[in-house]
Tab-separated table of C-alpha atoms and ligand atoms in Angstrom:
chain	number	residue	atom	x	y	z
A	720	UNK	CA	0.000	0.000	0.000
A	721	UNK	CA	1.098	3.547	-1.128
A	722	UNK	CA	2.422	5.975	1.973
A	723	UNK	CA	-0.163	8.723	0.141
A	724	UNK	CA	-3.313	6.930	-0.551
A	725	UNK	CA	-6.583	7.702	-1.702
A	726	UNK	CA	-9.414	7.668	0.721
A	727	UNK	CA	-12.919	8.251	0.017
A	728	UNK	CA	-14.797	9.425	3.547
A	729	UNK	CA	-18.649	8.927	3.144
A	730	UNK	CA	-20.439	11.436	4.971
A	731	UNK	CA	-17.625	13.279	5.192
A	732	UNK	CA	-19.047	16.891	5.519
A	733	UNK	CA	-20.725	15.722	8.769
A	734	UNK	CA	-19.918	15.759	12.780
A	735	UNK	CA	-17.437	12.966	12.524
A	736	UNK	CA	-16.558	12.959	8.905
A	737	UNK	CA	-15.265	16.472	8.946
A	738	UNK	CA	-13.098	15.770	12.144
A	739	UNK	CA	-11.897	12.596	9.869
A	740	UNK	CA	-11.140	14.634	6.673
A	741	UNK	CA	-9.173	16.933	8.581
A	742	UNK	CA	-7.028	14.077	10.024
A	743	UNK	CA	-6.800	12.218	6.969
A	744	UNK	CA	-5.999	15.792	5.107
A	745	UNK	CA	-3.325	16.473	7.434
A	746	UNK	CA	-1.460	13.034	6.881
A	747	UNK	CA	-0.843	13.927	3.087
A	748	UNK	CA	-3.901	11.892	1.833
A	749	UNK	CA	-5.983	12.271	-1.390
A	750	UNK	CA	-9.061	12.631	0.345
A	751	UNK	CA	-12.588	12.812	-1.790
A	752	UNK	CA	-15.133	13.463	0.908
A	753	UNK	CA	-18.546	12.707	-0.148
A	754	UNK	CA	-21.596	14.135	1.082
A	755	UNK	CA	-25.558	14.742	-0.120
A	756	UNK	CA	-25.173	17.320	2.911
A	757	UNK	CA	-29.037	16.085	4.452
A	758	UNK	CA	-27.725	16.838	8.140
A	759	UNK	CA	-24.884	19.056	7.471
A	760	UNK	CA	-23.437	21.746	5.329
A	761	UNK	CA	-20.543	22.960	3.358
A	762	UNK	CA	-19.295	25.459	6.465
A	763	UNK	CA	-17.941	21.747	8.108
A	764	UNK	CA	-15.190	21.922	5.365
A	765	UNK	CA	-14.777	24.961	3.575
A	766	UNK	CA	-11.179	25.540	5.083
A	767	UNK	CA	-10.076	22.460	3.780
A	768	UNK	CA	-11.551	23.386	-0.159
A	769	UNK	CA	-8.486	24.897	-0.896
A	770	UNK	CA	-6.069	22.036	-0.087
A	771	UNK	CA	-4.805	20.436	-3.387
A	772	UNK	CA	-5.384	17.033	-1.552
A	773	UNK	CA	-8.988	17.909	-0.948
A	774	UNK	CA	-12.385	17.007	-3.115
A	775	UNK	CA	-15.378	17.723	-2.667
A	776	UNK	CA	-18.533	16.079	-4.164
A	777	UNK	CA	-22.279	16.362	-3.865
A	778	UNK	CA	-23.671	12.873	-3.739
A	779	UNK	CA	-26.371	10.371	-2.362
A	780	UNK	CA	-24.940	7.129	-1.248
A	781	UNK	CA	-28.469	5.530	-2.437
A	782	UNK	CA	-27.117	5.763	-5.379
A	783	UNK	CA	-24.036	3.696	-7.246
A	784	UNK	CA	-20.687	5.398	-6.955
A	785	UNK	CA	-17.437	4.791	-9.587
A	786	UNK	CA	-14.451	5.827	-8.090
A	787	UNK	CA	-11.123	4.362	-8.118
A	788	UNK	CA	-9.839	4.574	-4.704
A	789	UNK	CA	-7.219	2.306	-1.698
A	790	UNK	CA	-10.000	3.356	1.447
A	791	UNK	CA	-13.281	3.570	2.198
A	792	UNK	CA	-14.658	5.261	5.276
A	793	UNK	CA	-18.690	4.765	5.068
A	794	UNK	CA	-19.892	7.357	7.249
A	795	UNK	CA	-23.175	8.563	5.333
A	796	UNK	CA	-26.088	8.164	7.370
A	797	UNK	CA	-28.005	10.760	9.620
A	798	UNK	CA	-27.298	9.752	13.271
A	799	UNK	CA	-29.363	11.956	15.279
A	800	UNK	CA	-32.787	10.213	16.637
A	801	UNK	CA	-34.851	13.632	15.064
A	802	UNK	CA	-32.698	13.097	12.005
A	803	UNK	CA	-32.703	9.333	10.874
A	804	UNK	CA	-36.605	9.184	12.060
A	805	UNK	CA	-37.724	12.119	10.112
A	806	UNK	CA	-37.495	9.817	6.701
A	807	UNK	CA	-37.753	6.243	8.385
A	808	UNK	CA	-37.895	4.494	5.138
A	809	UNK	CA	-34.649	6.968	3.381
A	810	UNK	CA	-32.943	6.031	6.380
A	811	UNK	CA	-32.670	2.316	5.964
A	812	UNK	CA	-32.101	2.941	2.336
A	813	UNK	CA	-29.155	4.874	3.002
A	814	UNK	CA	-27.329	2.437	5.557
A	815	UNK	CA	-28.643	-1.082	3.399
A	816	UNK	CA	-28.189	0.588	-0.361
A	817	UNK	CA	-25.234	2.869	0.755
A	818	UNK	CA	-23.543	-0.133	2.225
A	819	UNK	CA	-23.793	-2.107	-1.074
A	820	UNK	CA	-22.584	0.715	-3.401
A	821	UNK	CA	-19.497	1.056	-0.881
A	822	UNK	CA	-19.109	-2.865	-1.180
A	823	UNK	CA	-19.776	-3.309	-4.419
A	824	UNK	CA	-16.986	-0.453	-5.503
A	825	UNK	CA	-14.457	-1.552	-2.413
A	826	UNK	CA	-14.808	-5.324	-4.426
A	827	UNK	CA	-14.312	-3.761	-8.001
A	828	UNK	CA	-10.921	-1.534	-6.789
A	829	UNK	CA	-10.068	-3.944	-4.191
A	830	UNK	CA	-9.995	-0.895	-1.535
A	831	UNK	CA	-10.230	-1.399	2.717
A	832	UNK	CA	-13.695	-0.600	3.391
A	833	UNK	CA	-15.030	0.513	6.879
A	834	UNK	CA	-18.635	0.863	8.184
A	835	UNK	CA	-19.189	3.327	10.990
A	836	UNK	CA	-21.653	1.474	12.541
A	837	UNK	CA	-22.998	1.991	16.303
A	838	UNK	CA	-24.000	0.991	19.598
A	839	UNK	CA	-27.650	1.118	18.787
A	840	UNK	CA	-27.533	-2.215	17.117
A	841	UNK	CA	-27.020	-3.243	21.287
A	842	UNK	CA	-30.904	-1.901	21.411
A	843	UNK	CA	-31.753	-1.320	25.229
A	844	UNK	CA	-29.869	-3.712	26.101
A	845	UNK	CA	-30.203	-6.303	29.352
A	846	UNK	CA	-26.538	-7.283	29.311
A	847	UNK	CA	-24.088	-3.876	30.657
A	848	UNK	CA	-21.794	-3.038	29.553
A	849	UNK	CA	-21.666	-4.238	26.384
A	850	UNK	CA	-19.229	-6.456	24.742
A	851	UNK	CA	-19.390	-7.104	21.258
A	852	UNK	CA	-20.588	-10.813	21.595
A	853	UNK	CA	-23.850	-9.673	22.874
A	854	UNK	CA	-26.189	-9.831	20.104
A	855	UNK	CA	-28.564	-7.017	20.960
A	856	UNK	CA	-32.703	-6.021	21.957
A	857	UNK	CA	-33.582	-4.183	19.232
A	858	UNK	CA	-37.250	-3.429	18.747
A	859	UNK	CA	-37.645	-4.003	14.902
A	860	UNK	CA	-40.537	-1.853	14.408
A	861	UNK	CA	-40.264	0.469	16.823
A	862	UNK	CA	-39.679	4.016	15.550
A	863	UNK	CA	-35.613	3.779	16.221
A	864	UNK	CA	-35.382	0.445	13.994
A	865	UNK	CA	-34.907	2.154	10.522
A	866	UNK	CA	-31.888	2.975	11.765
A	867	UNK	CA	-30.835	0.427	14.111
A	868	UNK	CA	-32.261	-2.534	11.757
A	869	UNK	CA	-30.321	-0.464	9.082
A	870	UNK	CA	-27.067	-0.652	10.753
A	871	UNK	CA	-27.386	-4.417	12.045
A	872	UNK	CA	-28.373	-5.126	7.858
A	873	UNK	CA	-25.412	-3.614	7.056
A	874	UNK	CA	-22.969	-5.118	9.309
A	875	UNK	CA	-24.638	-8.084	7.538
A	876	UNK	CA	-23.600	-7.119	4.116
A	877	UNK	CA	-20.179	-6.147	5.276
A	878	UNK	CA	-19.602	-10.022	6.797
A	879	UNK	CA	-21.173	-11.706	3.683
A	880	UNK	CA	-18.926	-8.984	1.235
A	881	UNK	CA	-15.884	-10.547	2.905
A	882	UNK	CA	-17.243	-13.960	3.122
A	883	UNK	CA	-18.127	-14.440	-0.058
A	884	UNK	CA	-15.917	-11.964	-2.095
A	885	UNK	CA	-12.897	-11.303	-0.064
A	886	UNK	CA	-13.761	-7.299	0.261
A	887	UNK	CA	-11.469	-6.616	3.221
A	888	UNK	CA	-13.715	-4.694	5.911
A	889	UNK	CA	-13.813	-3.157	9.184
A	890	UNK	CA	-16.824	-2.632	11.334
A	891	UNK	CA	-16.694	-0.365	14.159
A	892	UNK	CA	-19.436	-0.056	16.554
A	893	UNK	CA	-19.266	3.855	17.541
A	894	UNK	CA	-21.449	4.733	20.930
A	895	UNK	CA	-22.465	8.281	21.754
A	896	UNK	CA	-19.668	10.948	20.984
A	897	UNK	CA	-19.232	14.955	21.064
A	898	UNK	CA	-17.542	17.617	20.269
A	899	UNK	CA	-17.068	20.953	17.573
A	900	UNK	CA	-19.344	20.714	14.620
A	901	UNK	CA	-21.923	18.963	15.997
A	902	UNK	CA	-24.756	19.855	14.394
A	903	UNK	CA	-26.605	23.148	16.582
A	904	UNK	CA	-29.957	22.011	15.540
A	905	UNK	CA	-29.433	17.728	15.787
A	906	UNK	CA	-31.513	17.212	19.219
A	907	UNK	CA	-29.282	14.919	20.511
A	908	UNK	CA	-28.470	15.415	23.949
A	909	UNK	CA	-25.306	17.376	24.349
A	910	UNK	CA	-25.948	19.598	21.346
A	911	UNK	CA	-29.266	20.211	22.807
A	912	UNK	CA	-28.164	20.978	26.533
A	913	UNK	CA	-25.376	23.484	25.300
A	914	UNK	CA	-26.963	25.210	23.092
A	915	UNK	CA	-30.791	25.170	25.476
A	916	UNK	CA	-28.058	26.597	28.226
A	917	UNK	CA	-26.178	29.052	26.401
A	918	UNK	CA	-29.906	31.011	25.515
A	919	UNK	CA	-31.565	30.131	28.866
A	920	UNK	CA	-33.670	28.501	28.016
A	921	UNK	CA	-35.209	25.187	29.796
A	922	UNK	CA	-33.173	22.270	29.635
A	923	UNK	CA	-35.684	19.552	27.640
A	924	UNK	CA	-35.063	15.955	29.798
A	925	UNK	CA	-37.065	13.556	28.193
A	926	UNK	CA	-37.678	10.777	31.054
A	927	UNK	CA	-36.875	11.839	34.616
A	928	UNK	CA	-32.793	11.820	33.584
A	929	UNK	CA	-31.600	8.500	35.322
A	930	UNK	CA	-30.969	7.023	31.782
A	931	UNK	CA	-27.239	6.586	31.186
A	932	UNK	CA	-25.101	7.538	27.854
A	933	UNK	CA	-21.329	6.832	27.712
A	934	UNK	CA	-19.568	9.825	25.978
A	935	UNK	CA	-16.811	9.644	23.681
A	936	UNK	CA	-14.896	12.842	22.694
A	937	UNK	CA	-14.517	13.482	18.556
A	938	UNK	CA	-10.561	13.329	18.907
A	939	UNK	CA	-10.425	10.064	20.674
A	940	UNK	CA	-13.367	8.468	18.488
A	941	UNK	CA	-11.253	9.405	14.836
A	942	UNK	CA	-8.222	8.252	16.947
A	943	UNK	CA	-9.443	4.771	16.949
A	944	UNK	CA	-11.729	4.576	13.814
A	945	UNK	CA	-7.576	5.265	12.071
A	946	UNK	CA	-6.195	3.086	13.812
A	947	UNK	CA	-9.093	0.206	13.152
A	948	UNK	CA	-8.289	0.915	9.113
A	949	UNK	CA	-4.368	0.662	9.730
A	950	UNK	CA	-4.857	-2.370	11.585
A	951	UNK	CA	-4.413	-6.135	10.799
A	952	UNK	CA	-6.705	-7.788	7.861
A	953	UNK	CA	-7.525	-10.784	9.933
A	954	UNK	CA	-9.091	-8.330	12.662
A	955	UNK	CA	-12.397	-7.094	10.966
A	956	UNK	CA	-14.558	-6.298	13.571
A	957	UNK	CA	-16.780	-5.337	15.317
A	958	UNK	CA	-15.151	-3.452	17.623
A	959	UNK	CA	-16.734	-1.002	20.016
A	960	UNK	CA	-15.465	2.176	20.497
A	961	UNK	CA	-16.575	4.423	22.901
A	962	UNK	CA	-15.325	5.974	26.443
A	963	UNK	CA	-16.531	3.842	28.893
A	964	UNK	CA	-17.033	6.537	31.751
A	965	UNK	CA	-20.851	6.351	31.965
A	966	UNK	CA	-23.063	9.146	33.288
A	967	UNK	CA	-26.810	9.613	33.797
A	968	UNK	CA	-28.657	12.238	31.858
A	969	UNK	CA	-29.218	14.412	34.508
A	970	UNK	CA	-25.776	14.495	35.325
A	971	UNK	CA	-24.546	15.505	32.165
A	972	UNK	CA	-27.381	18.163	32.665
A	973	UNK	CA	-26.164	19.613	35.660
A	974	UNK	CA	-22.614	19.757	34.254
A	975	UNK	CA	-23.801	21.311	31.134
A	976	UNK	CA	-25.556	23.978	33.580
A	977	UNK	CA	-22.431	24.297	35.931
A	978	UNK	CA	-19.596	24.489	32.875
A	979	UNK	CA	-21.799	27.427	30.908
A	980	UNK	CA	-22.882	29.156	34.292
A	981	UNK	CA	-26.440	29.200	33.040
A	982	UNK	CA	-29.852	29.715	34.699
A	983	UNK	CA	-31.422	27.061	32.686
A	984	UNK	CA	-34.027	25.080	34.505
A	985	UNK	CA	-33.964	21.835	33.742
A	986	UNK	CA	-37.835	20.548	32.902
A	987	UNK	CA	-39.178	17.137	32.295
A	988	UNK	CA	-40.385	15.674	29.316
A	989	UNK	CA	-42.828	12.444	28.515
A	990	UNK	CA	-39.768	9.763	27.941
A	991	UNK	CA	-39.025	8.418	24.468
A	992	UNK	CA	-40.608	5.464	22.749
A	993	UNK	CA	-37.485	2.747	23.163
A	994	UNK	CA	-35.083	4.638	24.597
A	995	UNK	CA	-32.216	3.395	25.593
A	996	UNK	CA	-32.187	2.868	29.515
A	997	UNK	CA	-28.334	2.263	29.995
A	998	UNK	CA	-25.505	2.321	27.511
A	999	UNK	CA	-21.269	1.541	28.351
A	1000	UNK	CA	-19.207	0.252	26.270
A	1001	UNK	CA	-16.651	-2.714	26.970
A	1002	UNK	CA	-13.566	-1.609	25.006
A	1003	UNK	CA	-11.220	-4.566	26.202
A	1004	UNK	CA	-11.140	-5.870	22.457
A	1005	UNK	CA	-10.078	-2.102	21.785
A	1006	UNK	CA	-7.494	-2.055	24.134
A	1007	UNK	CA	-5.810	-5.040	23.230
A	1008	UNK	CA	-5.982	-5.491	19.449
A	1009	UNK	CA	-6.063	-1.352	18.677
A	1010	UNK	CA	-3.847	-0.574	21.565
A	1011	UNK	CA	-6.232	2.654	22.236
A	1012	UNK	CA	-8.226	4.169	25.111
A	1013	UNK	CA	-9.853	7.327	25.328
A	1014	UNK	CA	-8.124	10.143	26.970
A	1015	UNK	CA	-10.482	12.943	26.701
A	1016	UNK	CA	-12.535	13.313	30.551
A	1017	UNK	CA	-16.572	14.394	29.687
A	1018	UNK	CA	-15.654	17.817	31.476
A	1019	UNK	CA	-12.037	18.839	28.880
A	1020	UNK	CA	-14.757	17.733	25.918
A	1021	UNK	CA	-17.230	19.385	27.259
A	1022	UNK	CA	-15.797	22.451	28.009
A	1023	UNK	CA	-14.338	22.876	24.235
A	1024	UNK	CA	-17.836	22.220	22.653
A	1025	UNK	CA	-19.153	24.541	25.009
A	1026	UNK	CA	-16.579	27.388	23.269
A	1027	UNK	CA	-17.512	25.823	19.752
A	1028	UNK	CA	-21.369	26.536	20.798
A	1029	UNK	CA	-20.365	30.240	21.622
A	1030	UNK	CA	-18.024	30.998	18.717
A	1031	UNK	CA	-20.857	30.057	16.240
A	1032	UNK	CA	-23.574	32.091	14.656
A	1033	UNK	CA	-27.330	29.706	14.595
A	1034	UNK	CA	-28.376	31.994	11.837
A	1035	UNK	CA	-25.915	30.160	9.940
A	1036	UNK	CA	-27.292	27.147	10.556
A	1037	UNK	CA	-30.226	25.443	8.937
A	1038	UNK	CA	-32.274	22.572	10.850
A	1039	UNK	CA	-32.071	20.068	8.674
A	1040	UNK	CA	-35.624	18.308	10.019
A	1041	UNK	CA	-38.457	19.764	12.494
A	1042	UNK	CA	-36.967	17.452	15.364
A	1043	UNK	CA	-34.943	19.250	17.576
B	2028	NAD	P1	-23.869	13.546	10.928
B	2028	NAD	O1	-25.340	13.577	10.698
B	2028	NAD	O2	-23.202	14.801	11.361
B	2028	NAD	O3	-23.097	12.999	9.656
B	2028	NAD	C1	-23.671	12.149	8.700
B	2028	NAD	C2	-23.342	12.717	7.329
B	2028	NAD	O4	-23.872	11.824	6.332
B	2028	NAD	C3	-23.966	14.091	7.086
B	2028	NAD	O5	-23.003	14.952	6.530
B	2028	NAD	C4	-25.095	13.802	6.107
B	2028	NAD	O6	-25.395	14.907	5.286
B	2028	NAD	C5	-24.523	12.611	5.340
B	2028	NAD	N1	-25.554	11.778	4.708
B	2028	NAD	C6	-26.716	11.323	5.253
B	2028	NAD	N2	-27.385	10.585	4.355
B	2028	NAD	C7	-26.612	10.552	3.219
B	2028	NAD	C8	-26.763	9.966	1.954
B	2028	NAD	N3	-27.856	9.230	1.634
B	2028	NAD	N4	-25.787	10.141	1.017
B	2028	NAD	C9	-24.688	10.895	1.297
B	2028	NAD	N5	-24.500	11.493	2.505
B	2028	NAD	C10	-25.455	11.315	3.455
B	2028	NAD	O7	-23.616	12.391	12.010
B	2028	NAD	P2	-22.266	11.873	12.681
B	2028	NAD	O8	-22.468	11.921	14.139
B	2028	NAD	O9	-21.095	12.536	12.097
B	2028	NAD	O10	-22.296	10.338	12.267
B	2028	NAD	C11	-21.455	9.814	11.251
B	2028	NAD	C12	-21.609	8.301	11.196
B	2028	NAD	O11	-21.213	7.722	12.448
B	2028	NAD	C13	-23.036	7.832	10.932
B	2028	NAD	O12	-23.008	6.725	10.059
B	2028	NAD	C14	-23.531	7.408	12.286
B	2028	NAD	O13	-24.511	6.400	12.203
B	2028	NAD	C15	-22.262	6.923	12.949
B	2028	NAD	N6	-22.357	7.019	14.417
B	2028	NAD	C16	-22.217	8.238	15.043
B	2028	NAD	C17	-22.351	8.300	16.415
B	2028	NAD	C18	-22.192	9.600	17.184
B	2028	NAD	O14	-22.374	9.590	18.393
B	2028	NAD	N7	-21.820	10.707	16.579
B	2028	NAD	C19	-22.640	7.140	17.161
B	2028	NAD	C20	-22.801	5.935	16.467
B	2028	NAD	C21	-22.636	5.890	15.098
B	2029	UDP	N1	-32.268	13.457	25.710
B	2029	UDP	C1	-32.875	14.350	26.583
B	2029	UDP	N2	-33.120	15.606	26.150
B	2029	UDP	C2	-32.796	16.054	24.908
B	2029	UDP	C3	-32.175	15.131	24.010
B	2029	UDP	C4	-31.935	13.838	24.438
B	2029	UDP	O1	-33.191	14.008	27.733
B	2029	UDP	O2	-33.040	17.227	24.610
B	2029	UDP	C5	-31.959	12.094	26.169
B	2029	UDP	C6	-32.548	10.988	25.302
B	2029	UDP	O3	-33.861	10.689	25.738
B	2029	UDP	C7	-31.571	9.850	25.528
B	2029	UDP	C8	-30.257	10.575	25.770
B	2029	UDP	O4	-30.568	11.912	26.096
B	2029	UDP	O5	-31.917	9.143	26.696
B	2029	UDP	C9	-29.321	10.534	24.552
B	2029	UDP	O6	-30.036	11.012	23.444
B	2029	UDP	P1	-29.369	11.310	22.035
B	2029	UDP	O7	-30.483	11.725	21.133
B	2029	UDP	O8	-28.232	12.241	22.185
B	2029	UDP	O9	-28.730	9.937	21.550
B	2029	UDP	P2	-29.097	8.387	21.652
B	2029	UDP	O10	-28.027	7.824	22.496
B	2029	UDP	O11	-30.456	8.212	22.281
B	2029	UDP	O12	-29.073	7.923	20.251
């Protein structure tokens, strides 16, 4: 394999897949990012436009793609609960069809392909943490299974491309991470708490708050999703990845509150419909194989997408569905 290779990065105008471009960008990379931009926008990575190892293009993963590239990150797919259940039925297109149009083009240019996959195909799960043997409670027709049936369909395809056509893959199973560039308008949690604290208003806690999340901050998360392509061919996956440091979601409330020195009340909402009660990863198979923890504490991550939040304009921002 080349030193400079060509890497095509999926969803690479989003939350992660900007942080990922940059990275990738930075190590002297050809790097096509790839984006239909339904939960982001251009402003993600308009600085790096006018690197010569930089491409931009405007495209739906639903749809074949011909490129001739060595890596494949396979990011595209919205992630937020508002997001990937606004369209239900686009949403398992884009991780089942998406999945097969990365395949299918990773098998024709023999290129590394890896799916960003996630802890949601876990469910709400009985077994805590989680290691990657357990096999999951998902509802499948609940109104989070587009997504999480998506990503547990595609996980299939990525087994059966290497099975039965050699496609050499990695899977990585991301849970719940942070930082700069979330999207302002995404309604998951922390983008929600920050930016509810920073205008005062009320802090929206769907349940009464003792659900758990385990957060991951972006550095650390591109960190290991790198190090899962360098790594050996006989180690495909799944591997979770995730900072297992688990809080409850009033906790992460009150630190939101604390860290911005708001006056934001926090008020209770009716809970979701299958959410997640717990969530903590095991990273042992992480540790061992990828030789990587994360080293980012909730408050340090916190406390620099807290100045993100204040250093941005929401006029620039457009919410990509009503569900925030
Ligand atoms: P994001 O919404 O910021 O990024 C997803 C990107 O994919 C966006 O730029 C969006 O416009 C693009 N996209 C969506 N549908 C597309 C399509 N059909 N064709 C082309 N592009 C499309 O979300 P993110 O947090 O950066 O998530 C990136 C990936 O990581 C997703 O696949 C997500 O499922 C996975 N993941 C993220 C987390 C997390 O906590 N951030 C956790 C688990 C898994
Ligand atoms: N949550 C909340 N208020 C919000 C947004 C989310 O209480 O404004 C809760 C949500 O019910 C869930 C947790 O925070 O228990 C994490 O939600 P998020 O949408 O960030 O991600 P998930 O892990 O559920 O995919």
């Amino acid at each position: 394999m080349p030193t400079v290779k060509r890497i095509l990065v999926t969803g690479g105008a989003g939350f992660l897949g900007s942080h990922l471009c940059d990275r990738l960008v930075q190590q002297g990379h050809d790097v096509i990012c790839l984006d239909n931009f339904f939960t982001s926008q251009k402003s993600n990575v308009t600085h790096l436009l006018a690197r010569p190892n930089f491409e931009l293009i405007r495209h739906d993963v639903t749809h074949p793609l011909w490129l001739e590239v060595d890596e494949i990150y396979n990011l595209a797919c919205p992630a937020a609960p508002g997001h990937y259940q606004y369209n239900p039925i686009k949403t398992m297109k884009t991780s089942v069809l998406g999945a097969i149009n990365v395949l299918g083009m990773a098998k024709r240019c023999r290129a590394k392909v890896l799916q960003a996959s996630t802890s949601e195909v876990y469910g709400d799960p009985d077994v805590h943490p989680q290691p990657e043997s357990y096999k999951g409670s998902v509802n499948p027709i609940g109104p989070r299974a587009c997504y999480d049936e998506g990503k547990r369909a595609a996980e299939t395809l990525f087994f059966d491309y290497r099975r039965s056509n050699k496609v050499n893959i990695r899977v990585v199973r991301i849970f719940n991470t942070y930082g700069p560039r979330m999207h302002p308008f995404d309604g998951r949690v922390v983008s929600n708490f920050i930016r509810q604290a920073l205008a005062g208003q009320d802090i929206t806690m769907f349940g009464d708050g003792a659900q758990t999340r385990s957060f991951c901050y972006v550095d650390d998360l591109i960190e290991a999703i790198i190090r899962m392509m360098n790594g050996p061919d006989d180690f495909p996956g799944p591997v979770n990845i995730g900072n297992p440091e688990e809080f409850t979601i009033m906790q992460l409330a009150r630190q939101v509150i604390e860290l911005t020195g708001s006056k934001s009340k926090v008020v209770n909402r009716p809970p979701l419909v299958d959410d997640p009660k717990q969530r903590q990863p095991d990273i042992a198979l992480a540790k061992r194989v990828l030789d990587w923890s994360p080293t980012v504490p909730l408050r340090d991550g916190l406390t620099k997408t807290i100045a993100y939040f204040r250093s941005i304009s929401l006029d620039a921002f457009r919410a990509p569905t009503p569900n925030f």
